Coordinates of C-alpha atoms in Angstrom, one line a residue:
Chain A
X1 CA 142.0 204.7 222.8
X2 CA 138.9 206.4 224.3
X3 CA 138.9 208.6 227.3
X4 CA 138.8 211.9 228.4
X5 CA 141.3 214.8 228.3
X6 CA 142.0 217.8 230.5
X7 CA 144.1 220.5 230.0
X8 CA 146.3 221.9 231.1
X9 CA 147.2 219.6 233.9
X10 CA 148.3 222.5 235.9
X11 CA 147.1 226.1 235.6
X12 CA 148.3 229.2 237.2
X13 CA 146.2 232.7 237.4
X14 CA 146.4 235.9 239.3
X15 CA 143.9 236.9 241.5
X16 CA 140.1 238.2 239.2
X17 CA 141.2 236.5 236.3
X18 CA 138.5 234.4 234.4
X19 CA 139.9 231.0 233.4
X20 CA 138.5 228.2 231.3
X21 CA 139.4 224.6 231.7
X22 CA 139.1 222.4 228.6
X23 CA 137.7 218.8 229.5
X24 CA 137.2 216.9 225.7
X25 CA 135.8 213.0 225.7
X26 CA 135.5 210.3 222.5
X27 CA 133.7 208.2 224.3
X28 CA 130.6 209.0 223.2
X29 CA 128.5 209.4 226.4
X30 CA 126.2 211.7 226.7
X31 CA 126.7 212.9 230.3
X32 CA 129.2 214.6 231.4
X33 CA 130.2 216.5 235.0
X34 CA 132.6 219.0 236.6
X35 CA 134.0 218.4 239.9
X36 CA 135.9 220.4 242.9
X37 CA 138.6 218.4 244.9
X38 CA 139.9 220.3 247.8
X39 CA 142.7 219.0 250.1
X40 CA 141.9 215.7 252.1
X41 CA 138.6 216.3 250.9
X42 CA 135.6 214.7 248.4
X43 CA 134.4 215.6 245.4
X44 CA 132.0 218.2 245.1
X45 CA 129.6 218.3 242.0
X46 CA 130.4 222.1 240.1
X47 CA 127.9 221.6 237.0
X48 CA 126.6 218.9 234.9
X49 CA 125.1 218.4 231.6
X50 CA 122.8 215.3 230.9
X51 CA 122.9 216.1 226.7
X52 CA 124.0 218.8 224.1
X53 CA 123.0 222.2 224.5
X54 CA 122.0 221.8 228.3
X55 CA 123.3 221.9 231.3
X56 CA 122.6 222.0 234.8
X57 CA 123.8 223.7 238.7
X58 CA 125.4 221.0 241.1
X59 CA 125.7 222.1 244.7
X60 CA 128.9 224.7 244.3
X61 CA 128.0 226.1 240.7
X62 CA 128.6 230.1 242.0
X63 CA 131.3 231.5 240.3
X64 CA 131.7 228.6 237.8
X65 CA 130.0 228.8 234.0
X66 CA 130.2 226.1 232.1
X67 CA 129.0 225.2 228.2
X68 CA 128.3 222.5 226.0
X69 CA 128.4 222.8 222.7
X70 CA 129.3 219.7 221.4
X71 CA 129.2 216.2 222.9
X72 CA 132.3 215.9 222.9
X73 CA 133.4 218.8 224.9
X74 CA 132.5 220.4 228.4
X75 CA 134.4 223.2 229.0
X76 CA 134.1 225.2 232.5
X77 CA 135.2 228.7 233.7
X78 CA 136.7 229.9 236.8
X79 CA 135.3 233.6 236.8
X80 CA 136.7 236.3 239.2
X81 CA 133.3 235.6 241.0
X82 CA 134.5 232.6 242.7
X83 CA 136.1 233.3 246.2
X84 CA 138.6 230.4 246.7
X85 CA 139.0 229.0 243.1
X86 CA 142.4 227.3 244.0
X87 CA 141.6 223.4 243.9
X88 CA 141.8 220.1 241.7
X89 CA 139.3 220.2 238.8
X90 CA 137.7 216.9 237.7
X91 CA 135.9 216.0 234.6
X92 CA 134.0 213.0 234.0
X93 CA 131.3 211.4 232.0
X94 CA 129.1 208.9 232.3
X95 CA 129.6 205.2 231.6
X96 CA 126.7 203.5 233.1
X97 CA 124.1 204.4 235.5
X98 CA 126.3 203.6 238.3
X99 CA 129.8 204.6 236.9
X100 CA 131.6 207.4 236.2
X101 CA 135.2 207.4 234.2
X102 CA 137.1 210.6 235.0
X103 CA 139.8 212.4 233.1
X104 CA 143.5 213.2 234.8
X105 CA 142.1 216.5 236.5
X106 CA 143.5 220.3 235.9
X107 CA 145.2 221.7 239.4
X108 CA 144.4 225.5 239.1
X109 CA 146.8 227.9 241.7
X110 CA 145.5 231.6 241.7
X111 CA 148.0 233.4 243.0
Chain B
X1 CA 120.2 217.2 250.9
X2 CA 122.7 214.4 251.0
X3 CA 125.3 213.5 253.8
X4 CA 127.8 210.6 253.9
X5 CA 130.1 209.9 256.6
X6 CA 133.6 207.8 256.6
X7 CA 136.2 207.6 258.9
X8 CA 139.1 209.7 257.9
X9 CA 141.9 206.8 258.5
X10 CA 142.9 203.5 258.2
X11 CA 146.1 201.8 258.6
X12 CA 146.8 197.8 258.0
X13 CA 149.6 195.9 257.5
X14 CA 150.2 194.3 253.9
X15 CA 148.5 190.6 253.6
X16 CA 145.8 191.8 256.4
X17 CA 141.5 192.4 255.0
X18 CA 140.2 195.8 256.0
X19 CA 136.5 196.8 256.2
X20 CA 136.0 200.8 255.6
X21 CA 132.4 202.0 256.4
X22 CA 129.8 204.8 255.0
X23 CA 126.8 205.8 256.2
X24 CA 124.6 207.9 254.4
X25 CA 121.3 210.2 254.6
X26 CA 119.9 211.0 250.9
X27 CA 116.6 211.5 249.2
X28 CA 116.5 209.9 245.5
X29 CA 118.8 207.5 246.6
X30 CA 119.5 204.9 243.7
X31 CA 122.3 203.3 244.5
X32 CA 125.9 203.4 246.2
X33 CA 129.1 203.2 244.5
X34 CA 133.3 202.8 245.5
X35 CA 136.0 205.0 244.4
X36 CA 139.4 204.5 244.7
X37 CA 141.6 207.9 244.2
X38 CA 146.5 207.7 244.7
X39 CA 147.7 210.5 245.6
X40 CA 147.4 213.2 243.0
X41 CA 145.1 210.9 240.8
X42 CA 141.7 210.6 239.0
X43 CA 139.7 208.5 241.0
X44 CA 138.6 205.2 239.3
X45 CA 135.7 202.9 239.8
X46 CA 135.4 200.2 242.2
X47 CA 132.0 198.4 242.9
X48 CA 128.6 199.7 243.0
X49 CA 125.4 198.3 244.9
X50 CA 121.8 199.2 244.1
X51 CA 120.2 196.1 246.3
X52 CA 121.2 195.3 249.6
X53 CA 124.2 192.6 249.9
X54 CA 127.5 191.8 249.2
X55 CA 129.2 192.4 245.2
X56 CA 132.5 190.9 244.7
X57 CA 135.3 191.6 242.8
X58 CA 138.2 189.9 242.9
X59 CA 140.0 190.8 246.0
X60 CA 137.4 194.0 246.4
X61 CA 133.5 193.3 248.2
X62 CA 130.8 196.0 248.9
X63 CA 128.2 195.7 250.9
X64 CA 125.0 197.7 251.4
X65 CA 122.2 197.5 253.7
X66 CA 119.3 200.2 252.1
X67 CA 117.4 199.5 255.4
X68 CA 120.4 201.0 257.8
X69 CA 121.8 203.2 255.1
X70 CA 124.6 201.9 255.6
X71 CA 127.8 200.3 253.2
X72 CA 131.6 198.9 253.3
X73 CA 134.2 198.5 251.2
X74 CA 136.7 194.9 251.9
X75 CA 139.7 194.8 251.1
X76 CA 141.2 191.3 251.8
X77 CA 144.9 190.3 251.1
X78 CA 146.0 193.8 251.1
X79 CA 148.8 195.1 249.3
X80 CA 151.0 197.8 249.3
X81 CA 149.7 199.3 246.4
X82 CA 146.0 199.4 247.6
X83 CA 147.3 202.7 250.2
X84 CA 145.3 205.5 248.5
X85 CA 141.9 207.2 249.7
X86 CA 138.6 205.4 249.1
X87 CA 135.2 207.6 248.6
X88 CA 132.0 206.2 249.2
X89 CA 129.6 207.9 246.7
X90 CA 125.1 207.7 246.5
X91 CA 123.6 208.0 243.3
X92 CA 121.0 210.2 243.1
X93 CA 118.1 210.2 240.8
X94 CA 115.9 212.8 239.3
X95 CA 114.3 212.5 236.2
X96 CA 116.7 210.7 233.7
X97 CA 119.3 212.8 235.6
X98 CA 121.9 210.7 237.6
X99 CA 124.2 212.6 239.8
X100 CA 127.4 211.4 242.3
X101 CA 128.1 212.8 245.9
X102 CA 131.0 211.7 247.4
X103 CA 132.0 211.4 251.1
X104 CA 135.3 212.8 252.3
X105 CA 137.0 209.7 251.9
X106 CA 138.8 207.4 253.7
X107 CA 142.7 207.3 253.8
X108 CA 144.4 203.6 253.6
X109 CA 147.9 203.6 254.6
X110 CA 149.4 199.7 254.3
X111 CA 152.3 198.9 256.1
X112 CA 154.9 196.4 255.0

């Protein structure tokens, strides 16, 4: 079946340790997008990337890289940079204009 | 830059229709869509409007009026499996570029 896959569904890091979450899709689409889900809160766009080999800031990208490789993958990392990296991390690409299909999310803890 | 407003909580009782609102300010704006996110979940697609008045879906309708920037989400013959939080979201436009901001979502508890 097609869809997207994170991993690891929960992730655990000490404190200035770069991470790097894995977000994989064979759905073919072209666009794809990080998220950050805090507590009782929206989603707030991290990066994005529109097609192979280019990507794009969204409105929190400090202290996030990202890279894209292949079309298929959309990896992002969680440098030592950023100040409060504990969230919910949401990948998702893009299914039409006006819909976006997510995967299952990675819940990073720096402790 | 883009704003959206919800109200943080609703709370209905099981058979009942609930209307949950968003307003929005946005340049670029394209179109406005429905999320629907359980506790712990990925959040999953729900309607979308791009011209103003009412899409339905089954037991879901969304409404938009571009003129008030304004939207809602209806819920009719609730159930208990509809309690989860609900994100109104613009699409923005630039270019060929499409991107999502999300309110802060509102939170549907239904009571038996």
């Amino acid at each position: 079946d097609g869809g997207i896959t994170q991993s690891p569904k929960y992730l655990f890091r000490k404190e200035g340790q770069n991470v790097t979450l894995s977000c994989e899709q064979n759905l073919n689409h072209d666009a794809m997008y990080w998220y950050r889900q805090d507590p009782g809160q929206g989603l707030r766009l991290i990066y994005y990337s529109q097609i192979v080999n280019d990507f794009q800031k969204g409105d929190i990208a400090e202290g996030y890289s990202v890279s894209r490789e292949k079309k298929e993958s959309f990896p992002l990392t969680v440098t030592s940079a950023q100040k409060n990296p504990t969230a919910f991390y949401l990948c998702a690409s893009r299914l039409r204009d006006n819909e976006q299909f997510f995967g299952p999310g990675t819940r990073l803890t720096v402790l | 830059g883009q704003s959206l407003e919800q109200p943080s909580e609703v709370t209905a009782v099981e058979g009942a229709i609930v209307q949950m609102n968003c307003t929005y300010q946005t340049s670029g704006f394209y179109g406005l869509s429905w999320y629907q996110q359980h506790d712990g979940g990925a959040p999953t697609f729900l309607s979308y409007n791009a011209l103003d008045g009412l899409e339905e879906t089954g037991r879901f309708s969304s409404f938009l009026s571009r003129s008030d920037s304004y939207g809602y989400l209806l819920l009719q013959e609730l159930q208990m499996k509809d309690s989860a939080s609900y994100f109104c979201a613009v699409t923005i436009s630039s270019g060929s570029a499409r991107q999502l901001t999300f309110g802060s979502g509102t939170q549907l508890t239904v009571l038996p």
